[in-house]
Amino acid sequence: QAKQRLVDYLKTNKILEADVDSLFDCQFKRIHEYKRQLLNCFYIIHRYMMIKQASPAERAKIQKRTCLFGGKAAPAYINAKTIIKLVGNIGEVINNDPDVSPYLKVAFIPNYSVTAAQAICPASDISEHISTAGTEASGTSNMKFVMNGGLIIGTMDGANIEIREEGGEDTMFIFGCLETDVPGIKAKALEGHYPIDPRLQRVFDSIKKGAFSMGCDIAQEKFNGLIQKLCNITAAGTWEGDRYLLIHDFPSLLEAQEKVDKTYADKAKWASLSIQAASSMAQFSTDRTISEYAKVIWDIKPCPRPAPVRAAA
C-alpha cells in the first residue's frame, strides 16, 4: 500500500514514526508567505490544543492525522526560513507529547525531491493548496497530488479552480475569501474592522508565551515578529500587516477541516471521491497540454512517423 510505503520511508530516513491508519495531510511546495504554510501551522497548533484539552474518551473519537510539510526556501528569505523552523519546533512539541502524539504527528521532510515525492504523493489523503485568492499563477503540486488520488483542501486560487471544475465541487474542500473580496477586506481593516477569531488568538498567545520556541530566545524573537506583524490589523492586506489575510481566512479553514474529518470517517465515500477526482485529471496531462500548445500557440501539425519498409522476401 502507498501509505505503508510512506510510513517506511519516514522511518528509514529517521523523520517520523507515523501511523499508517492516520489521515495523511500534506503541504509540499515552495516555502513562501503567500502559499501560507504559516496558516497551516496555526491550524495544527489549534488542533493540538483541542486534543490536549480533550478527555481520554473524547480523544479516542478524534480522527488521527499525520501532517507533513516540505519544500525549499530562497536562501535570503528570512520569514520563509522562520516558518520552516516553526514547523520543526511544532513537530518536536507535538510528537513528544504522550497525550497528543497518538492522534497527531507533524514533520518537515528535508530535501524534497522527485524521490521523496514518489513516496509522498501516492500516500496523500488530503493536500493543502491554500494560497490567498488571487496570488497563485497556477501551481502544479495540486495536480500531482490529485492525479495520485488525493483530495484537496484549498482556496479558489490558481489551478484549484480548474481542478474543481473538472472533478466536481464535492472533491475539494474550499475555504477562504475570493479574489473579488480582497479590496473590501482591506478597506474594512483600514477602518479598524479586522477581527481576530478567539481560537486563533489562543494560538497566537501560546506562540508568544514560548510554547514552541524550545527554549531558544532567537527563535522566540522571530516567531513573535511574525505574530506582531499579523496583528497590525489596520494594515491587513499590505506589507505592514497581514498581507495574505491569514487572520481573515482562519475561521473558514477550521470549518473546512472539520468537514475533512467527517468525510474521511466514511471510508466508502472518501474512496469514491478519490476515484472521481483522479479520473478527472486528463485535462492536466502533458499529452493534452502539448497538443494544445502545438495547435493554438505554435501552429504546427503532427508529423506522422513513416511506416517501416519491409525487406523483400
PDB file of N, CA and C in Angstrom, residues 20-109:
ATOM      1  N   VAL A  20       0.037   4.309  10.055  1.00  0.00           N
ATOM      2  CA  VAL A  20      -0.453   4.060   8.703  1.00  0.00           C
ATOM      3  C   VAL A  20      -1.962   4.273   8.589  1.00  0.00           C
ATOM      4  N   ASP A  21      -2.676   4.181   9.701  1.00  0.00           N
ATOM      5  CA  ASP A  21      -4.128   4.349   9.686  1.00  0.00           C
ATOM      6  C   ASP A  21      -4.573   5.795   9.879  1.00  0.00           C
ATOM      7  N   SER A  22      -3.603   6.697  10.033  1.00  0.00           N
ATOM      8  CA  SER A  22      -3.967   8.102  10.191  1.00  0.00           C
ATOM      9  C   SER A  22      -4.265   8.738   8.836  1.00  0.00           C
ATOM     10  N   LEU A  23      -4.902   9.895   8.880  1.00  0.00           N
ATOM     11  CA  LEU A  23      -5.139  10.688   7.669  1.00  0.00           C
ATOM     12  C   LEU A  23      -3.839  11.433   7.356  1.00  0.00           C
ATOM     13  N   PHE A  24      -3.320  11.246   6.152  1.00  0.00           N
ATOM     14  CA  PHE A  24      -2.077  11.904   5.759  1.00  0.00           C
ATOM     15  C   PHE A  24      -2.406  13.241   5.097  1.00  0.00           C
ATOM     16  N   ASP A  25      -1.977  14.303   5.765  1.00  0.00           N
ATOM     17  CA  ASP A  25      -2.276  15.684   5.386  1.00  0.00           C
ATOM     18  C   ASP A  25      -0.960  16.313   4.929  1.00  0.00           C
ATOM     19  N   CYS A  26      -0.858  16.661   3.646  1.00  0.00           N
ATOM     20  CA  CYS A  26       0.427  17.047   3.054  1.00  0.00           C
ATOM     21  C   CYS A  26       0.418  18.469   2.490  1.00  0.00           C
ATOM     22  N   GLN A  27       1.497  19.201   2.745  1.00  0.00           N
ATOM     23  CA  GLN A  27       1.705  20.504   2.107  1.00  0.00           C
ATOM     24  C   GLN A  27       3.149  20.561   1.623  1.00  0.00           C
ATOM     25  N   PHE A  28       3.321  20.318   0.319  1.00  0.00           N
ATOM     26  CA  PHE A  28       4.652  20.277  -0.282  1.00  0.00           C
ATOM     27  C   PHE A  28       4.700  21.247  -1.448  1.00  0.00           C
ATOM     28  N   LYS A  29       5.467  22.293  -1.274  1.00  0.00           N
ATOM     29  CA  LYS A  29       5.594  23.324  -2.289  1.00  0.00           C
ATOM     30  C   LYS A  29       6.663  24.317  -1.826  1.00  0.00           C
ATOM     31  N   ARG A  30       7.020  25.235  -2.697  1.00  0.00           N
ATOM     32  CA  ARG A  30       7.986  26.263  -2.320  1.00  0.00           C
ATOM     33  C   ARG A  30       7.498  26.976  -1.057  1.00  0.00           C
ATOM     34  N   ILE A  31       8.427  27.250  -0.146  1.00  0.00           N
ATOM     35  CA  ILE A  31       8.053  27.924   1.099  1.00  0.00           C
ATOM     36  C   ILE A  31       7.964  29.424   0.827  1.00  0.00           C
ATOM     37  N   HIS A  32       6.766  29.941   0.928  1.00  0.00           N
ATOM     38  CA  HIS A  32       6.534  31.363   0.661  1.00  0.00           C
ATOM     39  C   HIS A  32       5.324  31.808   1.467  1.00  0.00           C
ATOM     40  N   GLU A  33       5.340  33.068   1.887  1.00  0.00           N
ATOM     41  CA  GLU A  33       4.244  33.560   2.718  1.00  0.00           C
ATOM     42  C   GLU A  33       2.902  33.498   2.004  1.00  0.00           C
ATOM     43  N   TYR A  34       2.858  33.713   0.694  1.00  0.00           N
ATOM     44  CA  TYR A  34       1.571  33.685   0.002  1.00  0.00           C
ATOM     45  C   TYR A  34       1.005  32.281  -0.109  1.00  0.00           C
ATOM     46  N   LYS A  35       1.865  31.267  -0.025  1.00  0.00           N
ATOM     47  CA  LYS A  35       1.381  29.888  -0.049  1.00  0.00           C
ATOM     48  C   LYS A  35       0.855  29.452   1.317  1.00  0.00           C
ATOM     49  N   ARG A  36       1.138  30.242   2.320  1.00  0.00           N
ATOM     50  CA  ARG A  36       0.509  30.192   3.644  1.00  0.00           C
ATOM     51  C   ARG A  36       0.753  28.896   4.415  1.00  0.00           C
ATOM     52  N   GLN A  37       1.994  28.427   4.379  1.00  0.00           N
ATOM     53  CA  GLN A  37       2.351  27.346   5.298  1.00  0.00           C
ATOM     54  C   GLN A  37       2.131  27.785   6.745  1.00  0.00           C
ATOM     55  N   LEU A  38       2.258  29.087   6.997  1.00  0.00           N
ATOM     56  CA  LEU A  38       2.058  29.600   8.353  1.00  0.00           C
ATOM     57  C   LEU A  38       0.612  29.407   8.812  1.00  0.00           C
ATOM     58  N   LEU A  39      -0.336  29.575   7.907  1.00  0.00           N
ATOM     59  CA  LEU A  39      -1.743  29.345   8.243  1.00  0.00           C
ATOM     60  C   LEU A  39      -1.956  27.884   8.630  1.00  0.00           C
ATOM     61  N   ASN A  40      -1.322  26.975   7.921  1.00  0.00           N
ATOM     62  CA  ASN A  40      -1.406  25.553   8.256  1.00  0.00           C
ATOM     63  C   ASN A  40      -0.806  25.298   9.639  1.00  0.00           C
ATOM     64  N   CYS A  41       0.305  25.977   9.947  1.00  0.00           N
ATOM     65  CA  CYS A  41       0.901  25.859  11.285  1.00  0.00           C
ATOM     66  C   CYS A  41      -0.097  26.271  12.366  1.00  0.00           C
ATOM     67  N   PHE A  42      -0.785  27.386  12.128  1.00  0.00           N
ATOM     68  CA  PHE A  42      -1.749  27.856  13.119  1.00  0.00           C
ATOM     69  C   PHE A  42      -2.868  26.840  13.310  1.00  0.00           C
ATOM     70  N   TYR A  43      -3.315  26.220  12.208  1.00  0.00           N
ATOM     71  CA  TYR A  43      -4.363  25.212  12.342  1.00  0.00           C
ATOM     72  C   TYR A  43      -3.864  24.011  13.155  1.00  0.00           C
ATOM     73  N   ILE A  44      -2.639  23.576  12.891  1.00  0.00           N
ATOM     74  CA  ILE A  44      -2.103  22.408  13.604  1.00  0.00           C
ATOM     75  C   ILE A  44      -1.969  22.706  15.098  1.00  0.00           C
ATOM     76  N   ILE A  45      -1.517  23.914  15.430  1.00  0.00           N
ATOM     77  CA  ILE A  45      -1.431  24.285  16.851  1.00  0.00           C
ATOM     78  C   ILE A  45      -2.819  24.294  17.478  1.00  0.00           C
ATOM     79  N   HIS A  46      -3.803  24.823  16.749  1.00  0.00           N
ATOM     80  CA  HIS A  46      -5.185  24.804  17.245  1.00  0.00           C
ATOM     81  C   HIS A  46      -5.642  23.365  17.479  1.00  0.00           C
ATOM     82  N   ARG A  47      -5.371  22.476  16.552  1.00  0.00           N
ATOM     83  CA  ARG A  47      -5.778  21.080  16.691  1.00  0.00           C
ATOM     84  C   ARG A  47      -5.065  20.443  17.881  1.00  0.00           C
ATOM     85  N   TYR A  48      -3.791  20.752  18.028  1.00  0.00           N
ATOM     86  CA  TYR A  48      -3.024  20.238  19.167  1.00  0.00           C
ATOM     87  C   TYR A  48      -3.650  20.672  20.490  1.00  0.00           C
ATOM     88  N   MET A  49      -4.006  21.942  20.588  1.00  0.00           N
ATOM     89  CA  MET A  49      -4.586  22.455  21.826  1.00  0.00           C
ATOM     90  C   MET A  49      -5.947  21.827  22.108  1.00  0.00           C
ATOM     91  N   MET A  50      -6.733  21.593  21.063  1.00  0.00           N
ATOM     92  CA  MET A  50      -8.043  20.966  21.239  1.00  0.00           C
ATOM     93  C   MET A  50      -7.892  19.521  21.742  1.00  0.00           C
ATOM     94  N   ILE A  51      -6.931  18.789  21.164  1.00  0.00           N
ATOM     95  CA  ILE A  51      -6.700  17.412  21.594  1.00  0.00           C
ATOM     96  C   ILE A  51      -6.175  17.385  23.025  1.00  0.00           C
ATOM     97  N   LYS A  52      -5.282  18.306  23.323  1.00  0.00           N
ATOM     98  CA  LYS A  52      -4.680  18.370  24.658  1.00  0.00           C
ATOM     99  C   LYS A  52      -5.734  18.621  25.734  1.00  0.00           C
ATOM    100  N   GLN A  53      -6.708  19.443  25.412  1.00  0.00           N
ATOM    101  CA  GLN A  53      -7.753  19.795  26.370  1.00  0.00           C
ATOM    102  C   GLN A  53      -8.843  18.727  26.482  1.00  0.00           C
ATOM    103  N   ALA A  54      -8.900  17.826  25.513  1.00  0.00           N
ATOM    104  CA  ALA A  54      -9.964  16.816  25.490  1.00  0.00           C
ATOM    105  C   ALA A  54      -9.714  15.724  26.536  1.00  0.00           C
ATOM    106  N   SER A  55     -10.774  15.081  26.942  1.00  0.00           N
ATOM    107  CA  SER A  55     -10.652  13.944  27.854  1.00  0.00           C
ATOM    108  C   SER A  55     -10.182  12.721  27.064  1.00  0.00           C
ATOM    109  N   PRO A  56      -9.666  11.692  27.748  1.00  0.00           N
ATOM    110  CA  PRO A  56      -9.247  10.486  27.033  1.00  0.00           C
ATOM    111  C   PRO A  56     -10.371   9.887  26.177  1.00  0.00           C
ATOM    112  N   ALA A  57     -11.595   9.922  26.677  1.00  0.00           N
ATOM    113  CA  ALA A  57     -12.719   9.382  25.908  1.00  0.00           C
ATOM    114  C   ALA A  57     -12.981  10.216  24.659  1.00  0.00           C
ATOM    115  N   GLU A  58     -12.854  11.531  24.794  1.00  0.00           N
ATOM    116  CA  GLU A  58     -13.052  12.418  23.640  1.00  0.00           C
ATOM    117  C   GLU A  58     -11.929  12.248  22.625  1.00  0.00           C
ATOM    118  N   ARG A  59     -10.706  12.071  23.102  1.00  0.00           N
ATOM    119  CA  ARG A  59      -9.569  11.884  22.193  1.00  0.00           C
ATOM    120  C   ARG A  59      -9.736  10.634  21.336  1.00  0.00           C
ATOM    121  N   ALA A  60     -10.304   9.614  21.915  1.00  0.00           N
ATOM    122  CA  ALA A  60     -10.475   8.357  21.182  1.00  0.00           C
ATOM    123  C   ALA A  60     -11.382   8.508  19.965  1.00  0.00           C
ATOM    124  N   LYS A  61     -12.200   9.552  19.955  1.00  0.00           N
ATOM    125  CA  LYS A  61     -13.117   9.789  18.840  1.00  0.00           C
ATOM    126  C   LYS A  61     -12.524  10.710  17.774  1.00  0.00           C
ATOM    127  N   ILE A  62     -11.361  11.273  18.062  1.00  0.00           N
ATOM    128  CA  ILE A  62     -10.755  12.244  17.151  1.00  0.00           C
ATOM    129  C   ILE A  62     -10.032  11.530  16.015  1.00  0.00           C
ATOM    130  N   GLN A  63     -10.206  12.036  14.799  1.00  0.00           N
ATOM    131  CA  GLN A  63      -9.528  11.469  13.643  1.00  0.00           C
ATOM    132  C   GLN A  63      -8.015  11.668  13.775  1.00  0.00           C
ATOM    133  N   LYS A  64      -7.261  10.582  13.662  1.00  0.00           N
ATOM    134  CA  LYS A  64      -5.806  10.680  13.710  1.00  0.00           C
ATOM    135  C   LYS A  64      -5.289  11.363  12.436  1.00  0.00           C
ATOM    136  N   ARG A  65      -4.269  12.206  12.598  1.00  0.00           N
ATOM    137  CA  ARG A  65      -3.668  12.887  11.443  1.00  0.00           C
ATOM    138  C   ARG A  65      -2.148  12.864  11.516  1.00  0.00           C
ATOM    139  N   THR A  66      -1.542  12.734  10.345  1.00  0.00           N
ATOM    140  CA  THR A  66      -0.110  12.933  10.188  1.00  0.00           C
ATOM    141  C   THR A  66       0.074  14.099   9.230  1.00  0.00           C
ATOM    142  N   CYS A  67       0.615  15.198   9.721  1.00  0.00           N
ATOM    143  CA  CYS A  67       0.766  16.427   8.937  1.00  0.00           C
ATOM    144  C   CYS A  67       2.205  16.556   8.467  1.00  0.00           C
ATOM    145  N   LEU A  68       2.403  16.583   7.164  1.00  0.00           N
ATOM    146  CA  LEU A  68       3.743  16.612   6.585  1.00  0.00           C
ATOM    147  C   LEU A  68       3.934  17.865   5.738  1.00  0.00           C
ATOM    148  N   PHE A  69       5.089  18.489   5.908  1.00  0.00           N
ATOM    149  CA  PHE A  69       5.465  19.661   5.132  1.00  0.00           C
ATOM    150  C   PHE A  69       6.744  19.350   4.360  1.00  0.00           C
ATOM    151  N   GLY A  70       6.964  20.097   3.282  1.00  0.00           N
ATOM    152  CA  GLY A  70       8.230  20.002   2.569  1.00  0.00           C
ATOM    153  C   GLY A  70       8.338  21.106   1.542  1.00  0.00           C
ATOM    154  N   GLY A  71       9.561  21.391   1.127  1.00  0.00           N
ATOM    155  CA  GLY A  71       9.780  22.413   0.116  1.00  0.00           C
ATOM    156  C   GLY A  71      11.027  23.210   0.420  1.00  0.00           C
ATOM    157  N   LYS A  72      11.439  23.990  -0.561  1.00  0.00           N
ATOM    158  CA  LYS A  72      12.648  24.801  -0.434  1.00  0.00           C
ATOM    159  C   LYS A  72      12.282  26.264  -0.189  1.00  0.00           C
ATOM    160  N   ALA A  73      13.158  26.960   0.498  1.00  0.00           N
ATOM    161  CA  ALA A  73      13.031  28.404   0.702  1.00  0.00           C
ATOM    162  C   ALA A  73      14.227  29.095   0.056  1.00  0.00           C
ATOM    163  N   ALA A  74      14.002  30.263  -0.521  1.00  0.00           N
ATOM    164  CA  ALA A  74      15.108  31.032  -1.090  1.00  0.00           C
ATOM    165  C   ALA A  74      16.130  31.337  -0.001  1.00  0.00           C
ATOM    166  N   PRO A  75      17.433  31.343  -0.339  1.00  0.00           N
ATOM    167  CA  PRO A  75      18.477  31.484   0.685  1.00  0.00           C
ATOM    168  C   PRO A  75      18.328  32.713   1.577  1.00  0.00           C
ATOM    169  N   ALA A  76      17.862  33.839   1.015  1.00  0.00           N
ATOM    170  CA  ALA A  76      17.789  35.076   1.801  1.00  0.00           C
ATOM    171  C   ALA A  76      16.388  35.372   2.317  1.00  0.00           C
ATOM    172  N   TYR A  77      15.477  34.423   2.169  1.00  0.00           N
ATOM    173  CA  TYR A  77      14.078  34.651   2.560  1.00  0.00           C
ATOM    174  C   TYR A  77      13.926  34.299   4.037  1.00  0.00           C
ATOM    175  N   ILE A  78      14.153  35.281   4.892  1.00  0.00           N
ATOM    176  CA  ILE A  78      14.211  35.053   6.337  1.00  0.00           C
ATOM    177  C   ILE A  78      12.878  34.544   6.887  1.00  0.00           C
ATOM    178  N   ASN A  79      11.763  35.161   6.486  1.00  0.00           N
ATOM    179  CA  ASN A  79      10.469  34.732   7.020  1.00  0.00           C
ATOM    180  C   ASN A  79      10.150  33.290   6.637  1.00  0.00           C
ATOM    181  N   ALA A  80      10.517  32.896   5.418  1.00  0.00           N
ATOM    182  CA  ALA A  80      10.267  31.515   4.988  1.00  0.00           C
ATOM    183  C   ALA A  80      11.057  30.544   5.852  1.00  0.00           C
ATOM    184  N   LYS A  81      12.301  30.898   6.152  1.00  0.00           N
ATOM    185  CA  LYS A  81      13.116  30.011   6.984  1.00  0.00           C
ATOM    186  C   LYS A  81      12.621  29.993   8.429  1.00  0.00           C
ATOM    187  N   THR A  82      12.065  31.117   8.875  1.00  0.00           N
ATOM    188  CA  THR A  82      11.466  31.149  10.209  1.00  0.00           C
ATOM    189  C   THR A  82      10.257  30.214  10.272  1.00  0.00           C
ATOM    190  N   ILE A  83       9.476  30.174   9.194  1.00  0.00           N
ATOM    191  CA  ILE A  83       8.313  29.275   9.138  1.00  0.00           C
ATOM    192  C   ILE A  83       8.766  27.817   9.174  1.00  0.00           C
ATOM    193  N   ILE A  84       9.843  27.492   8.450  1.00  0.00           N
ATOM    194  CA  ILE A  84      10.373  26.124   8.499  1.00  0.00           C
ATOM    195  C   ILE A  84      10.792  25.771   9.925  1.00  0.00           C
ATOM    196  N   LYS A  85      11.442  26.721  10.594  1.00  0.00           N
ATOM    197  CA  LYS A  85      11.855  26.499  11.991  1.00  0.00           C
ATOM    198  C   LYS A  85      10.632  26.261  12.874  1.00  0.00           C
ATOM    199  N   LEU A  86       9.572  27.033  12.657  1.00  0.00           N
ATOM    200  CA  LEU A  86       8.359  26.868  13.457  1.00  0.00           C
ATOM    201  C   LEU A  86       7.740  25.495  13.218  1.00  0.00           C
ATOM    202  N   VAL A  87       7.694  25.051  11.962  1.00  0.00           N
ATOM    203  CA  VAL A  87       7.152  23.711  11.663  1.00  0.00           C
ATOM    204  C   VAL A  87       7.940  22.652  12.426  1.00  0.00           C
ATOM    205  N   GLY A  88       9.265  22.745  12.380  1.00  0.00           N
ATOM    206  CA  GLY A  88      10.095  21.762  13.076  1.00  0.00           C
ATOM    207  C   GLY A  88       9.857  21.766  14.576  1.00  0.00           C
ATOM    208  N   ASN A  89       9.729  22.964  15.148  1.00  0.00           N
ATOM    209  CA  ASN A  89       9.501  23.056  16.590  1.00  0.00           C
ATOM    210  C   ASN A  89       8.119  22.545  16.984  1.00  0.00           C
ATOM    211  N   ILE A  90       7.116  22.842  16.160  1.00  0.00           N
ATOM    212  CA  ILE A  90       5.771  22.308  16.420  1.00  0.00           C
ATOM    213  C   ILE A  90       5.822  20.783  16.446  1.00  0.00           C
ATOM    214  N   GLY A  91       6.538  20.215  15.479  1.00  0.00           N
ATOM    215  CA  GLY A  91       6.680  18.768  15.449  1.00  0.00           C
ATOM    216  C   GLY A  91       7.353  18.218  16.698  1.00  0.00           C
ATOM    217  N   GLU A  92       8.406  18.892  17.154  1.00  0.00           N
ATOM    218  CA  GLU A  92       9.114  18.446  18.357  1.00  0.00           C
ATOM    219  C   GLU A  92       8.180  18.425  19.565  1.00  0.00           C
ATOM    220  N   VAL A  93       7.371  19.474  19.702  1.00  0.00           N
ATOM    221  CA  VAL A  93       6.461  19.562  20.852  1.00  0.00           C
ATOM    222  C   VAL A  93       5.373  18.495  20.760  1.00  0.00           C
ATOM    223  N   ILE A  94       4.708  18.419  19.619  1.00  0.00           N
ATOM    224  CA  ILE A  94       3.563  17.516  19.475  1.00  0.00           C
ATOM    225  C   ILE A  94       3.992  16.054  19.509  1.00  0.00           C
ATOM    226  N   ASN A  95       5.047  15.726  18.766  1.00  0.00           N
ATOM    227  CA  ASN A  95       5.454  14.322  18.652  1.00  0.00           C
ATOM    228  C   ASN A  95       5.974  13.753  19.964  1.00  0.00           C
ATOM    229  N   ASN A  96       6.360  14.645  20.885  1.00  0.00           N
ATOM    230  CA  ASN A  96       6.870  14.187  22.184  1.00  0.00           C
ATOM    231  C   ASN A  96       5.882  14.399  23.317  1.00  0.00           C
ATOM    232  N   ASP A  97       4.642  14.711  22.966  1.00  0.00           N
ATOM    233  CA  ASP A  97       3.580  14.864  23.965  1.00  0.00           C
ATOM    234  C   ASP A  97       2.773  13.566  24.008  1.00  0.00           C
ATOM    235  N   PRO A  98       2.894  12.779  25.056  1.00  0.00           N
ATOM    236  CA  PRO A  98       2.221  11.475  25.094  1.00  0.00           C
ATOM    237  C   PRO A  98       0.695  11.561  25.057  1.00  0.00           C
ATOM    238  N   ASP A  99       0.135  12.706  25.463  1.00  0.00           N
ATOM    239  CA  ASP A  99      -1.316  12.861  25.421  1.00  0.00           C
ATOM    240  C   ASP A  99      -1.827  13.052  23.991  1.00  0.00           C
ATOM    241  N   VAL A 100      -1.007  13.664  23.138  1.00  0.00           N
ATOM    242  CA  VAL A 100      -1.469  14.090  21.812  1.00  0.00           C
ATOM    243  C   VAL A 100      -0.871  13.280  20.673  1.00  0.00           C
ATOM    244  N   SER A 101       0.369  12.842  20.822  1.00  0.00           N
ATOM    245  CA  SER A 101       1.061  12.203  19.697  1.00  0.00           C
ATOM    246  C   SER A 101       0.371  10.953  19.136  1.00  0.00           C
ATOM    247  N   PRO A 102      -0.436  10.208  19.915  1.00  0.00           N
ATOM    248  CA  PRO A 102      -1.158   9.099  19.275  1.00  0.00           C
ATOM    249  C   PRO A 102      -2.203   9.560  18.262  1.00  0.00           C
ATOM    250  N   TYR A 103      -2.578  10.846  18.332  1.00  0.00           N
ATOM    251  CA  TYR A 103      -3.657  11.357  17.479  1.00  0.00           C
ATOM    252  C   TYR A 103      -3.180  12.408  16.479  1.00  0.00           C
ATOM    253  N   LEU A 104      -1.968  12.911  16.650  1.00  0.00           N
ATOM    254  CA  LEU A 104      -1.455  13.960  15.770  1.00  0.00           C
ATOM    255  C   LEU A 104       0.067  13.884  15.722  1.00  0.00           C
ATOM    256  N   LYS A 105       0.605  13.847  14.512  1.00  0.00           N
ATOM    257  CA  LYS A 105       2.057  13.874  14.303  1.00  0.00           C
ATOM    258  C   LYS A 105       2.363  14.936  13.253  1.00  0.00           C
ATOM    259  N   VAL A 106       3.540  15.552  13.365  1.00  0.00           N
ATOM    260  CA  VAL A 106       3.934  16.625  12.460  1.00  0.00           C
ATOM    261  C   VAL A 106       5.406  16.458  12.110  1.00  0.00           C
ATOM    262  N   ALA A 107       5.744  16.674  10.838  1.00  0.00           N
ATOM    263  CA  ALA A 107       7.155  16.622  10.448  1.00  0.00           C
ATOM    264  C   ALA A 107       7.396  17.474   9.210  1.00  0.00           C
ATOM    265  N   PHE A 108       8.580  18.054   9.147  1.00  0.00           N
ATOM    266  CA  PHE A 108       9.065  18.703   7.933  1.00  0.00           C
ATOM    267  C   PHE A 108      10.032  17.730   7.273  1.00  0.00           C
ATOM    268  N   ILE A 109       9.730  17.322   6.046  1.00  0.00           N
ATOM    269  CA  ILE A 109      10.588  16.369   5.339  1.00  0.00           C
ATOM    270  C   ILE A 109      11.674  17.142   4.592  1.00  0.00           C
TER     271      ILE A 109
END
